[in-house]
Coordinates of C-alpha atoms and ligand atoms in Angstrom, one line a residue:
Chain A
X298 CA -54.7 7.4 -9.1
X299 CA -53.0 7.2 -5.9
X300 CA -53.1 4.6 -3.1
X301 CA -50.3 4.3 -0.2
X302 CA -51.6 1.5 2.0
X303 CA -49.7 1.2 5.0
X304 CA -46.5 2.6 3.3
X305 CA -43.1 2.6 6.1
X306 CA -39.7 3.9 5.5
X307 CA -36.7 2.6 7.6
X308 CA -33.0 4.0 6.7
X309 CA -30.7 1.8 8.5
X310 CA -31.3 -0.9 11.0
X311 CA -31.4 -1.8 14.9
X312 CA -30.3 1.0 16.9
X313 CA -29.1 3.2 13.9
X314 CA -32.5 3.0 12.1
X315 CA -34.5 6.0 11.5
X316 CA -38.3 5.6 11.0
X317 CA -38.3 8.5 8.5
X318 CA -42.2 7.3 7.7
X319 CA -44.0 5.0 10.0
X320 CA -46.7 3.2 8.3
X321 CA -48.8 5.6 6.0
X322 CA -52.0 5.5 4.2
X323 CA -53.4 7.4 1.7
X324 CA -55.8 7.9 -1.0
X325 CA -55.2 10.6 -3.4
X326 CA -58.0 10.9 -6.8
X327 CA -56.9 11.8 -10.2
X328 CA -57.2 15.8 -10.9
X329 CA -56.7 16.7 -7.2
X330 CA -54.3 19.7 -6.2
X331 CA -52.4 18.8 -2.9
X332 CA -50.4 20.4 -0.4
X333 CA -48.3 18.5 2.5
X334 CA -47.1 20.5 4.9
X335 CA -45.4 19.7 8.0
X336 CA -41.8 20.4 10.2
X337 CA -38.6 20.0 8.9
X338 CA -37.3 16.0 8.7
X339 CA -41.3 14.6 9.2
X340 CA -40.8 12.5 5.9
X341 CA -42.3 14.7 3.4
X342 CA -39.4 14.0 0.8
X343 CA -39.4 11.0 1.8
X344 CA -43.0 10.2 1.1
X345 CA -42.4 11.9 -2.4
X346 CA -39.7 9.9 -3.7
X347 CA -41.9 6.8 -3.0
X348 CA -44.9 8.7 -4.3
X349 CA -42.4 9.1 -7.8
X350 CA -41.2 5.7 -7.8
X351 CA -37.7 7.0 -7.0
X352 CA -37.8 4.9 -3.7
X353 CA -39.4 2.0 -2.9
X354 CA -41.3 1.8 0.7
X355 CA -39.3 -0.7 3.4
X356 CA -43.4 -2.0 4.4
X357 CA -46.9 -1.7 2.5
X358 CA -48.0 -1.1 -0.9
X359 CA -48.3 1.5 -3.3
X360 CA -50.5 1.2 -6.1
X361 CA -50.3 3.8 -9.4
X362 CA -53.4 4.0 -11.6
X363 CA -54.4 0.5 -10.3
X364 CA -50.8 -0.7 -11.1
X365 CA -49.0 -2.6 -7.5
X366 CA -45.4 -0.3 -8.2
X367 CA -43.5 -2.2 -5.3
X368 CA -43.5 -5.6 -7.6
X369 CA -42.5 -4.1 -10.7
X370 CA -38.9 -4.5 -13.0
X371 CA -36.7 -1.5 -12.9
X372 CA -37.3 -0.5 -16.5
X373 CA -40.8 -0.9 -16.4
X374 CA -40.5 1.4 -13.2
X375 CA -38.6 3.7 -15.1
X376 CA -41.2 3.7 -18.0
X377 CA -43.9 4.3 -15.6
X378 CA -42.1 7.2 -14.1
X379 CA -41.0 8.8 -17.7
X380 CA -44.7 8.6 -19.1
X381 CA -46.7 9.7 -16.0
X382 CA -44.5 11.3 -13.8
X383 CA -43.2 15.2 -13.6
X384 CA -41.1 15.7 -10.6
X385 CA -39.8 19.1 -9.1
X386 CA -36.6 18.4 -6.9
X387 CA -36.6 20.3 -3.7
X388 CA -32.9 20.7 -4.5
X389 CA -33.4 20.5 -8.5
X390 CA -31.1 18.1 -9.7
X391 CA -30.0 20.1 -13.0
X392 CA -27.3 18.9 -15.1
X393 CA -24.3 21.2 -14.6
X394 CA -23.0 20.6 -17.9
X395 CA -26.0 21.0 -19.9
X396 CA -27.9 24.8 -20.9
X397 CA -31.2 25.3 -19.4
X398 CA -33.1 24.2 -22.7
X399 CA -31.6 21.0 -22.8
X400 CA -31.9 19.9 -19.5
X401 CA -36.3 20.9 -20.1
X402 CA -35.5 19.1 -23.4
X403 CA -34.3 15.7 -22.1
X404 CA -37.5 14.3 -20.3
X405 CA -38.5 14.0 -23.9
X406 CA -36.3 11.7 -25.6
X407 CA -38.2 9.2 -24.2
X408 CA -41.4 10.0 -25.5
X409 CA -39.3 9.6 -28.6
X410 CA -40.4 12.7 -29.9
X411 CA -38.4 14.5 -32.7
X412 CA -35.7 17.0 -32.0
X413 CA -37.2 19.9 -33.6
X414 CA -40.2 19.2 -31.5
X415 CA -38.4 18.8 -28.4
X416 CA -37.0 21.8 -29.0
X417 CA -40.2 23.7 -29.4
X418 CA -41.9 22.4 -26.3
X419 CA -38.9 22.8 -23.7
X420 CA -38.6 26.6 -25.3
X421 CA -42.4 27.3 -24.4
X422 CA -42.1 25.7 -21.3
X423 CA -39.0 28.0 -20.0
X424 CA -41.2 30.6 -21.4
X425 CA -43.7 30.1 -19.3
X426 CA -41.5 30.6 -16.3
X427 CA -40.1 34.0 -17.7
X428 CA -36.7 32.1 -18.5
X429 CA -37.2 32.4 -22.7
X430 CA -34.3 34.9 -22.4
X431 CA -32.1 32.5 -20.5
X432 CA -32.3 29.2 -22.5
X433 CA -28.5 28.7 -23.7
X434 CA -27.3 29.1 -20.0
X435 CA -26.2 26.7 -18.0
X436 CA -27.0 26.0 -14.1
X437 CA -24.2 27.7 -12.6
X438 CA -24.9 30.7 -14.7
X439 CA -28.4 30.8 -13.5
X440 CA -29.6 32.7 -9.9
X441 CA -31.5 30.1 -7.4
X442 CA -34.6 31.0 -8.3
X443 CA -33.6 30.7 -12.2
X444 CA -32.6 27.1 -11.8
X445 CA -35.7 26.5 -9.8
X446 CA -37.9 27.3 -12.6
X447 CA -36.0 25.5 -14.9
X448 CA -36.7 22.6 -12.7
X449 CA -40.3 23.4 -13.0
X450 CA -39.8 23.5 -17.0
X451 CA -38.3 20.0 -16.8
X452 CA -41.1 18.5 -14.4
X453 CA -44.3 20.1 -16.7
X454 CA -42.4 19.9 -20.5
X455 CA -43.6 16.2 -20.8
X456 CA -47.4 16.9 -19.6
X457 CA -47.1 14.3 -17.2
X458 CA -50.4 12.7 -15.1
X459 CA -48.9 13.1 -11.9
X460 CA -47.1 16.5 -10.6
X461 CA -45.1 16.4 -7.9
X462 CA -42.9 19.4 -6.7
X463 CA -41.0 19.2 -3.5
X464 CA -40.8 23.1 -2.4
X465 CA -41.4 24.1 -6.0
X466 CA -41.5 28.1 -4.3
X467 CA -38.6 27.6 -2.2
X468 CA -36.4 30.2 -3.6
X469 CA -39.0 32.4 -5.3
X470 CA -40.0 35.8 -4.2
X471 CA -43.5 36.8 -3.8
X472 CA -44.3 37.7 -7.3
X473 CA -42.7 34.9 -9.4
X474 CA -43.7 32.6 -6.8
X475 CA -47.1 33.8 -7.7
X476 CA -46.7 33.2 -11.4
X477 CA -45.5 29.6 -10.3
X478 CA -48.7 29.0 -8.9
X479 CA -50.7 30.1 -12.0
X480 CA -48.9 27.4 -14.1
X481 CA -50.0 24.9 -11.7
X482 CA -53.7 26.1 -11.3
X483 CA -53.7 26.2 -14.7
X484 CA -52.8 22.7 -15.5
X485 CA -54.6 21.0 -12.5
X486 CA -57.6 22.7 -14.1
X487 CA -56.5 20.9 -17.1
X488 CA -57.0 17.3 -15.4
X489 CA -53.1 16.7 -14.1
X490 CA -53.3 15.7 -10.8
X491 CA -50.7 18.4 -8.6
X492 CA -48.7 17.7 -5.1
X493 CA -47.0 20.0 -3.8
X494 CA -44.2 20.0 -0.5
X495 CA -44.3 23.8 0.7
X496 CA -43.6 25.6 4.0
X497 CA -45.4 28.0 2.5
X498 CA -48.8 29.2 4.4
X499 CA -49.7 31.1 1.4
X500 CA -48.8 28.0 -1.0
X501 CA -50.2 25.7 0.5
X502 CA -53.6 27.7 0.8
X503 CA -54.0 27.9 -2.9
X504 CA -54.3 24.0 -3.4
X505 CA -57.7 22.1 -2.4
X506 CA -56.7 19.7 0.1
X507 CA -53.9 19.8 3.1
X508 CA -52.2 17.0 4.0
X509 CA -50.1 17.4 7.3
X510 CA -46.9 14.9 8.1
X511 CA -45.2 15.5 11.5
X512 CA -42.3 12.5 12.4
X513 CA -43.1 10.3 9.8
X514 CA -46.9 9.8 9.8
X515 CA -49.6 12.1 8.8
X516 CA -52.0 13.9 11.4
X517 CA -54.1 15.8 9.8
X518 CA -55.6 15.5 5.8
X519 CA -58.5 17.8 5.3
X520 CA -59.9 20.2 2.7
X521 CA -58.0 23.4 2.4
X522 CA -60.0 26.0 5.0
X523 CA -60.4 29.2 2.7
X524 CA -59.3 32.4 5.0
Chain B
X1253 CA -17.0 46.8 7.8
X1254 CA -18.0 47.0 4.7
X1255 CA -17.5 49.4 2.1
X1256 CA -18.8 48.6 -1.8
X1257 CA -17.7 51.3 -4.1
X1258 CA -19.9 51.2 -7.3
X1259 CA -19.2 48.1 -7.7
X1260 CA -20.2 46.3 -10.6
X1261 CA -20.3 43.0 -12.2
X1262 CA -20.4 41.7 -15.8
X1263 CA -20.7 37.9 -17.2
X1264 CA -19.7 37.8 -20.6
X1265 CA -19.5 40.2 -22.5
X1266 CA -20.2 41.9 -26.2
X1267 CA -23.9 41.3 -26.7
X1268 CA -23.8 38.3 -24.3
X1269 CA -23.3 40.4 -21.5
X1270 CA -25.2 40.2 -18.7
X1271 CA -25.5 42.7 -16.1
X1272 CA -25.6 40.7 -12.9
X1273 CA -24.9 44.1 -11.0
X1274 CA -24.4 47.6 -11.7
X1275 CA -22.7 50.0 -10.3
X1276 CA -23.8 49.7 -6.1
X1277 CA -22.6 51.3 -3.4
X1278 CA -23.2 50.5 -0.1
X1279 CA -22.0 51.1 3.4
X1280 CA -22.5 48.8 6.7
X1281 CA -21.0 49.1 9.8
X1282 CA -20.2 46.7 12.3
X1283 CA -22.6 45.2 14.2
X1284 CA -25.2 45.9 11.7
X1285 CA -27.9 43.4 10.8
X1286 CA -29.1 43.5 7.5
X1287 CA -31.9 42.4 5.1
X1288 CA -31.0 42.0 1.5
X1289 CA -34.7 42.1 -0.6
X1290 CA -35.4 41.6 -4.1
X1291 CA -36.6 39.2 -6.7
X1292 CA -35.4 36.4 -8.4
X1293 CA -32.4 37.1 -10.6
X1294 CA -31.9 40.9 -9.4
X1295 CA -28.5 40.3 -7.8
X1296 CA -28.7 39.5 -4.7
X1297 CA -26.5 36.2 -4.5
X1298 CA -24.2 38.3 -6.6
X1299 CA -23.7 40.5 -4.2
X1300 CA -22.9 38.3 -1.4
X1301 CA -20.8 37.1 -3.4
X1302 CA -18.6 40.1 -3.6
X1303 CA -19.2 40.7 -0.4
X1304 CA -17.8 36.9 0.9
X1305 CA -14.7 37.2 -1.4
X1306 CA -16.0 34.8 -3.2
X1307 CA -16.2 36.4 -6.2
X1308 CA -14.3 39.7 -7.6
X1309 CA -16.0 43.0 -8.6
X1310 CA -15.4 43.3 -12.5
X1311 CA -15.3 47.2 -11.6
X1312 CA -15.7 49.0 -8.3
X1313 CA -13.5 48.5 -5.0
X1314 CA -14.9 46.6 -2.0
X1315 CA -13.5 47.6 1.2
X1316 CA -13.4 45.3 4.7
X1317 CA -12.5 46.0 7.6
X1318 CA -10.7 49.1 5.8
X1319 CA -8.7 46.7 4.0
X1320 CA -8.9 46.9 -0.1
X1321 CA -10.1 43.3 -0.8
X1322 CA -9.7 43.5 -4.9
X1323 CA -6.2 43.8 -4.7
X1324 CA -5.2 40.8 -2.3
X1325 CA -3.6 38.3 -3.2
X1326 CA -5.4 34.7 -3.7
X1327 CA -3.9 33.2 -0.6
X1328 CA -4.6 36.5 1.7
X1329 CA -7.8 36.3 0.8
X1330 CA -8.8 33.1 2.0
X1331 CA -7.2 33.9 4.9
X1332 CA -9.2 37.0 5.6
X1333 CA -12.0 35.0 4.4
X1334 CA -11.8 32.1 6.6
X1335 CA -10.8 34.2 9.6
X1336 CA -13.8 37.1 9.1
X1337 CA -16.6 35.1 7.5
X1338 CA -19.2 33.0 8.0
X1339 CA -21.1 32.0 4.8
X1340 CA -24.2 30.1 4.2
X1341 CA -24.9 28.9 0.8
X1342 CA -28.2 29.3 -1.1
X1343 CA -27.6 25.6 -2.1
X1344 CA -25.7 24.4 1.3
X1345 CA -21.9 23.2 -0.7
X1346 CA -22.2 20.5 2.0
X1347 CA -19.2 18.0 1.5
X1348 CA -21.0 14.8 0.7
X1349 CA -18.7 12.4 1.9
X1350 CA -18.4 14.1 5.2
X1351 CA -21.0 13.8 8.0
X1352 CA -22.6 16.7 9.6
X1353 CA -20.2 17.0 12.1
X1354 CA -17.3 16.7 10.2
X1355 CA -18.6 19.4 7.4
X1356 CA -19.0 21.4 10.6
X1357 CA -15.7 21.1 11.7
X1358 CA -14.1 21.9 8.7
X1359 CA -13.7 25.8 8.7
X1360 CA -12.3 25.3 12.1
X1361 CA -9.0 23.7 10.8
X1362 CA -7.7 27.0 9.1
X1363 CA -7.7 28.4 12.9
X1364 CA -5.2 25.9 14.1
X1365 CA -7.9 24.3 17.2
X1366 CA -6.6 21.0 18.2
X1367 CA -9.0 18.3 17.3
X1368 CA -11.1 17.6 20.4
X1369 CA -11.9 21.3 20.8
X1370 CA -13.2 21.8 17.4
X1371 CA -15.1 18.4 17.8
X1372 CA -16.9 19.8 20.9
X1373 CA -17.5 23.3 19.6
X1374 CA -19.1 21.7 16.3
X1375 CA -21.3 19.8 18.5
X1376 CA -23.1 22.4 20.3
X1377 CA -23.0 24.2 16.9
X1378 CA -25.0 21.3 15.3
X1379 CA -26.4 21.3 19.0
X1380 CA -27.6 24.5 18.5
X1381 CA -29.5 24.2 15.5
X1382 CA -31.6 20.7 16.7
X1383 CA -28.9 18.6 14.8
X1384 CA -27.4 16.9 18.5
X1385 CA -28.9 13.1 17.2
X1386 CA -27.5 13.8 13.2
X1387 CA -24.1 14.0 13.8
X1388 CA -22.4 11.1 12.1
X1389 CA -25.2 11.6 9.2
X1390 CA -24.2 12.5 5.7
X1391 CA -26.2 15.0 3.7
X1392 CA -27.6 12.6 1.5
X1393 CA -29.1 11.4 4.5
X1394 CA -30.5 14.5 6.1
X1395 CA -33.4 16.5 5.0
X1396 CA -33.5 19.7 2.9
X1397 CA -33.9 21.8 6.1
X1398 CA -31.7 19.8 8.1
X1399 CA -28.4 20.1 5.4
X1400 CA -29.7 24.0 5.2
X1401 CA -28.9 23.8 9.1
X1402 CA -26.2 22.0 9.2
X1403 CA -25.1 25.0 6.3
X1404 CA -26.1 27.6 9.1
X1405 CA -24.0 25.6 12.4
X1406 CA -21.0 25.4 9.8
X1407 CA -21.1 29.6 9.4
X1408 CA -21.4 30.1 12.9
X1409 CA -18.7 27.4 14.2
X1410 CA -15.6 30.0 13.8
X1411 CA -17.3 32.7 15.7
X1412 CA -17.2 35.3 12.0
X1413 CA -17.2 39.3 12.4
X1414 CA -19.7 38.8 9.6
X1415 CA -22.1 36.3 9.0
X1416 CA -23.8 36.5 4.9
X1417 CA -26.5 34.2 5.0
X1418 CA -28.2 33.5 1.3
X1419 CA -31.8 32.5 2.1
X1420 CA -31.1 30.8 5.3
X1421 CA -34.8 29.7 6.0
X1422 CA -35.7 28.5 3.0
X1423 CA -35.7 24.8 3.4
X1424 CA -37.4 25.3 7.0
X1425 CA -40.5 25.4 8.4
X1426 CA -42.0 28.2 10.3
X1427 CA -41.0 26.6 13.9
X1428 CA -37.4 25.7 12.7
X1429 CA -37.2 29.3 11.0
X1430 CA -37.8 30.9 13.9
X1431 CA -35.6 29.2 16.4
X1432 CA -32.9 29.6 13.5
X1433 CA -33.6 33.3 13.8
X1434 CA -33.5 33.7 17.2
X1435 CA -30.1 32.7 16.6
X1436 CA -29.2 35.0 14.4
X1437 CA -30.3 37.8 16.6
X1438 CA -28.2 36.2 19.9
X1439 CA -25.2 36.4 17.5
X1440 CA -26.0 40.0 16.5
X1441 CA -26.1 40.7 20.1
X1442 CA -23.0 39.7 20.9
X1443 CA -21.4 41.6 18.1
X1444 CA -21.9 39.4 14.9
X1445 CA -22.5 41.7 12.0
X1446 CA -25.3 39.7 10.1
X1447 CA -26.5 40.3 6.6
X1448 CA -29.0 37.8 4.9
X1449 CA -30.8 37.4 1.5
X1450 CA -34.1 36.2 2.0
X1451 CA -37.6 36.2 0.2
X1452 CA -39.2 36.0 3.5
X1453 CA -41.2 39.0 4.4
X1454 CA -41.3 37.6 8.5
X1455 CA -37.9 36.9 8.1
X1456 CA -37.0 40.6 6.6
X1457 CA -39.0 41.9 8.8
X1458 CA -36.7 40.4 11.9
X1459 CA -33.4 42.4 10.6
X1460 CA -33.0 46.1 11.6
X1461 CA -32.8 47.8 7.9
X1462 CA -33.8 46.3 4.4
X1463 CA -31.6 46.9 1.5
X1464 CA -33.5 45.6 -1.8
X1465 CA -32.3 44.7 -4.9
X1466 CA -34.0 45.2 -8.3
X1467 CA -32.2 44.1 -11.7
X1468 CA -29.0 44.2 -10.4
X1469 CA -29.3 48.0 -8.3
X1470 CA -30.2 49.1 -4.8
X1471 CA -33.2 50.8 -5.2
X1472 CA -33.8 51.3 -2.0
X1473 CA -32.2 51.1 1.6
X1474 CA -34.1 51.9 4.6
X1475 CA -34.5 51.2 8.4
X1476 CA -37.1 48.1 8.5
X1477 CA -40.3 49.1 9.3
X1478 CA -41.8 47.9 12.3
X1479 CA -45.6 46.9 11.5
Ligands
ATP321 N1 -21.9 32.8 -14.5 C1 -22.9 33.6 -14.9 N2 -23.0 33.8 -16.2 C2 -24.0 34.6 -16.7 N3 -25.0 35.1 -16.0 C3 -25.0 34.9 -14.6 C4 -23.9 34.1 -14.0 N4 -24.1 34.0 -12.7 C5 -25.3 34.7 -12.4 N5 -25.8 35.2 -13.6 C6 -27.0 36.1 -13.8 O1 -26.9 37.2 -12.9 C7 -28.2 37.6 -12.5 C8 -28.2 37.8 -11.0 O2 -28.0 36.5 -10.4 P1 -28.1 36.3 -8.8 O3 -27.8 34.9 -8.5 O4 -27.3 37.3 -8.1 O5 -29.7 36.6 -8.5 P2 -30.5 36.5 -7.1 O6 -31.0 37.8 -6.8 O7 -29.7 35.8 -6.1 O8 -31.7 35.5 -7.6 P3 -32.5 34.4 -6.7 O9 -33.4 35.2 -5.8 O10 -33.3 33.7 -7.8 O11 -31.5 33.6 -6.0 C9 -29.1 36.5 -13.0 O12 -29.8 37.0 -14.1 C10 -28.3 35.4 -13.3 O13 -28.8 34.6 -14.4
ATP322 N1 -30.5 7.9 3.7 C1 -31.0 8.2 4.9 N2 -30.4 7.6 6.0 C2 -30.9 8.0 7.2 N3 -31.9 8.9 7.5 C3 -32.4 9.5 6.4 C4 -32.0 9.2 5.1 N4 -32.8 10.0 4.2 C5 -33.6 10.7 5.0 N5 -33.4 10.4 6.3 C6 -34.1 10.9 7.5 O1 -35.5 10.7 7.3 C7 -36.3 11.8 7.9 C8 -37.3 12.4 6.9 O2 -36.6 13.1 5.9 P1 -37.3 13.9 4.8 O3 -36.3 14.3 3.8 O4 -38.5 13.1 4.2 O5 -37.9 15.1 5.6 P2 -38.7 16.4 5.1 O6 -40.0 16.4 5.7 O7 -38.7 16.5 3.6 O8 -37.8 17.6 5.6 P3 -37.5 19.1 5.1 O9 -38.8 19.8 5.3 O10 -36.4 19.5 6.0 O11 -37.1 18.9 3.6 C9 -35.2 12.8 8.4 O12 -35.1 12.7 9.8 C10 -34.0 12.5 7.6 O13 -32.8 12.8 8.3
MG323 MG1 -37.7 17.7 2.2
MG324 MG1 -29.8 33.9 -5.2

């Protein structure tokens, strides 16, 4: 499903630049359940945002369901992302001026479903995050962990191929983090392929293979040991 | 320090009321350093709220310093607030046109430093927290943890009488989480009284007494167990 080959990411350029990825390679199956893990600033958001075609790599090639991203049109891109993509922000990107259940509604409109039904899905998938209660509020009325969740809503609503959740935990405690973790169990055993950016040790033991980044390359991708 | 007189607060009202907290009460003296527990939605950032001047109680009277902070005016307030208080945001506030150091240097202007010396002490703040080669970044480009420590050097900067830290950790890694801790317990050392929200059992378990939080009450308030 996946295939980085020899991906690099330079912001800037001769003494300003910043290598935030140095060439990286990597070969991720559909249905697998991910974790990278690795310090803060070694390109884990970085690698994600080219993983979601919501940055293109400065070097190398990335290939999605057999499909060469780099040489593709913006919309197309955009298509690609809308049908197969679910993305979990690590700082959740909410509209401020729209309620919780619109903003799970709005991935959606462009599987040009109907309202009604749009409606019905982005309901049970704030349900599922123990936010049914919580639906006509927006962001700002929402706790950290509230709006995290309804980020989580947004990134599953559309039952996308490819997860991808950028500290999806990050302002959880124990227990709803937990809960989290179910939902994504649950649909990687339903075939959608799940990566996940934690800090978490206990996060990132739940998922079946560990990828480790540390300053923009990865040294370390093995099976998940089992404690 | 601090005084909270069953202090409550209310959004909305009539039967869309929510009851972000109800009546609490709670004491801490100076030099205290304390860990506020609880999950998701049960108040927490409410609280610190309040207890920032951020926010006002909707009933209850907050005390600081032995000064009645509910009936100051607006502009004595933010005096009190930028001369007492360090705060770090669950979501950072960063200003993102500014660069690191700049956002660092900005609660320093209320204290009437000349220039150069608020430049050099915002340095070794950012200096301090691994940022010395992010300076002239803007948060757009810096990491999740690195804006969440840029967040932390620009609650420290003013030297506070009380530092209220909402989840300072939870962007970082366990390395950068701990040298970020060992901060905070250098600063209680010298005086800093230091309460922070966090879902981090280590980090909790750093702090001297854990005061946690359940739908919007203490429920409980004890010294931290040492295990
Ligand atoms: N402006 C508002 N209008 C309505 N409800 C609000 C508003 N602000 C906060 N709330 C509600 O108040 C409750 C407490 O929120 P708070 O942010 O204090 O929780 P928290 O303990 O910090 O949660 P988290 O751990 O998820 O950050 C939540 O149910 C939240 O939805
Ligand atoms: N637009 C940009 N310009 C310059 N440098 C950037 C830019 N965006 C990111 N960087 C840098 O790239 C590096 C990798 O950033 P990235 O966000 O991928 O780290 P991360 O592993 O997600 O960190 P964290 O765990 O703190 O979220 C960092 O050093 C960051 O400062
Ligand atoms: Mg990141
Ligand atoms: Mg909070």
């Amino acid at each position: 499903l996946i295939e980085l080959d020899r991906v690099s990411k330079t912001y800037g350029s001769g003494e300003l630049a910043v290598h935030a990825l140095h060439p990286v390679s990597l070969t991720i199956e559909a249905g697998e359940y991910c974790a990278i893990v690795g310090p803060s600033g070694s390109g884990k958001s970085t690698a994600m945002a080219i993983l979601g075609c919501l940055d293109r790599p400065t070097e190398g090639t990335y290939h999605l369901n057999g499909n060469p991203v780099n040489s593709l049109a913006a919309d197309t891109l955009a298509e690609v992302r809308n049908r197969t993509l679910g993305f979990v922000f690590q700082q959740f990107h909410l509209l401020p001026q729209l309620t919780a259940l619109e903003n799970v509604m709005l991935p959606m409109v462009y599987a040009n479903l109907p309202k009604t039904k749009r409606r019905v899905r982005a309901t049970r998938a704030l349900q599922r995050v123990g936010l049914g209660n919580r639906l006509h509020n927006r962001p700002s009325q929402l706790s950290g962990g509230q709006q995290q969740r309804v980020a989580i809503a947004r990134a599953i609503v559309n039952r996308p191929k490819l997860l991808l959740a950028d500290e999806p935990t990050g302002a959880l405690d124990s227990q709803t983090s937990q809960s989290v973790m179910q939902i994504f169990a649950d649909l990687n055993r339903e075939g959608m392929t799940v990566i996940l950016v934690t800090h978490d040790q206990e996060v990132a033991g739940q998922c079946d293979r560990t990828i480790t980044f540390r300053d923009g390359q990865i040294i370390a991708d093995n099976p998940t040991r089992t404690p």
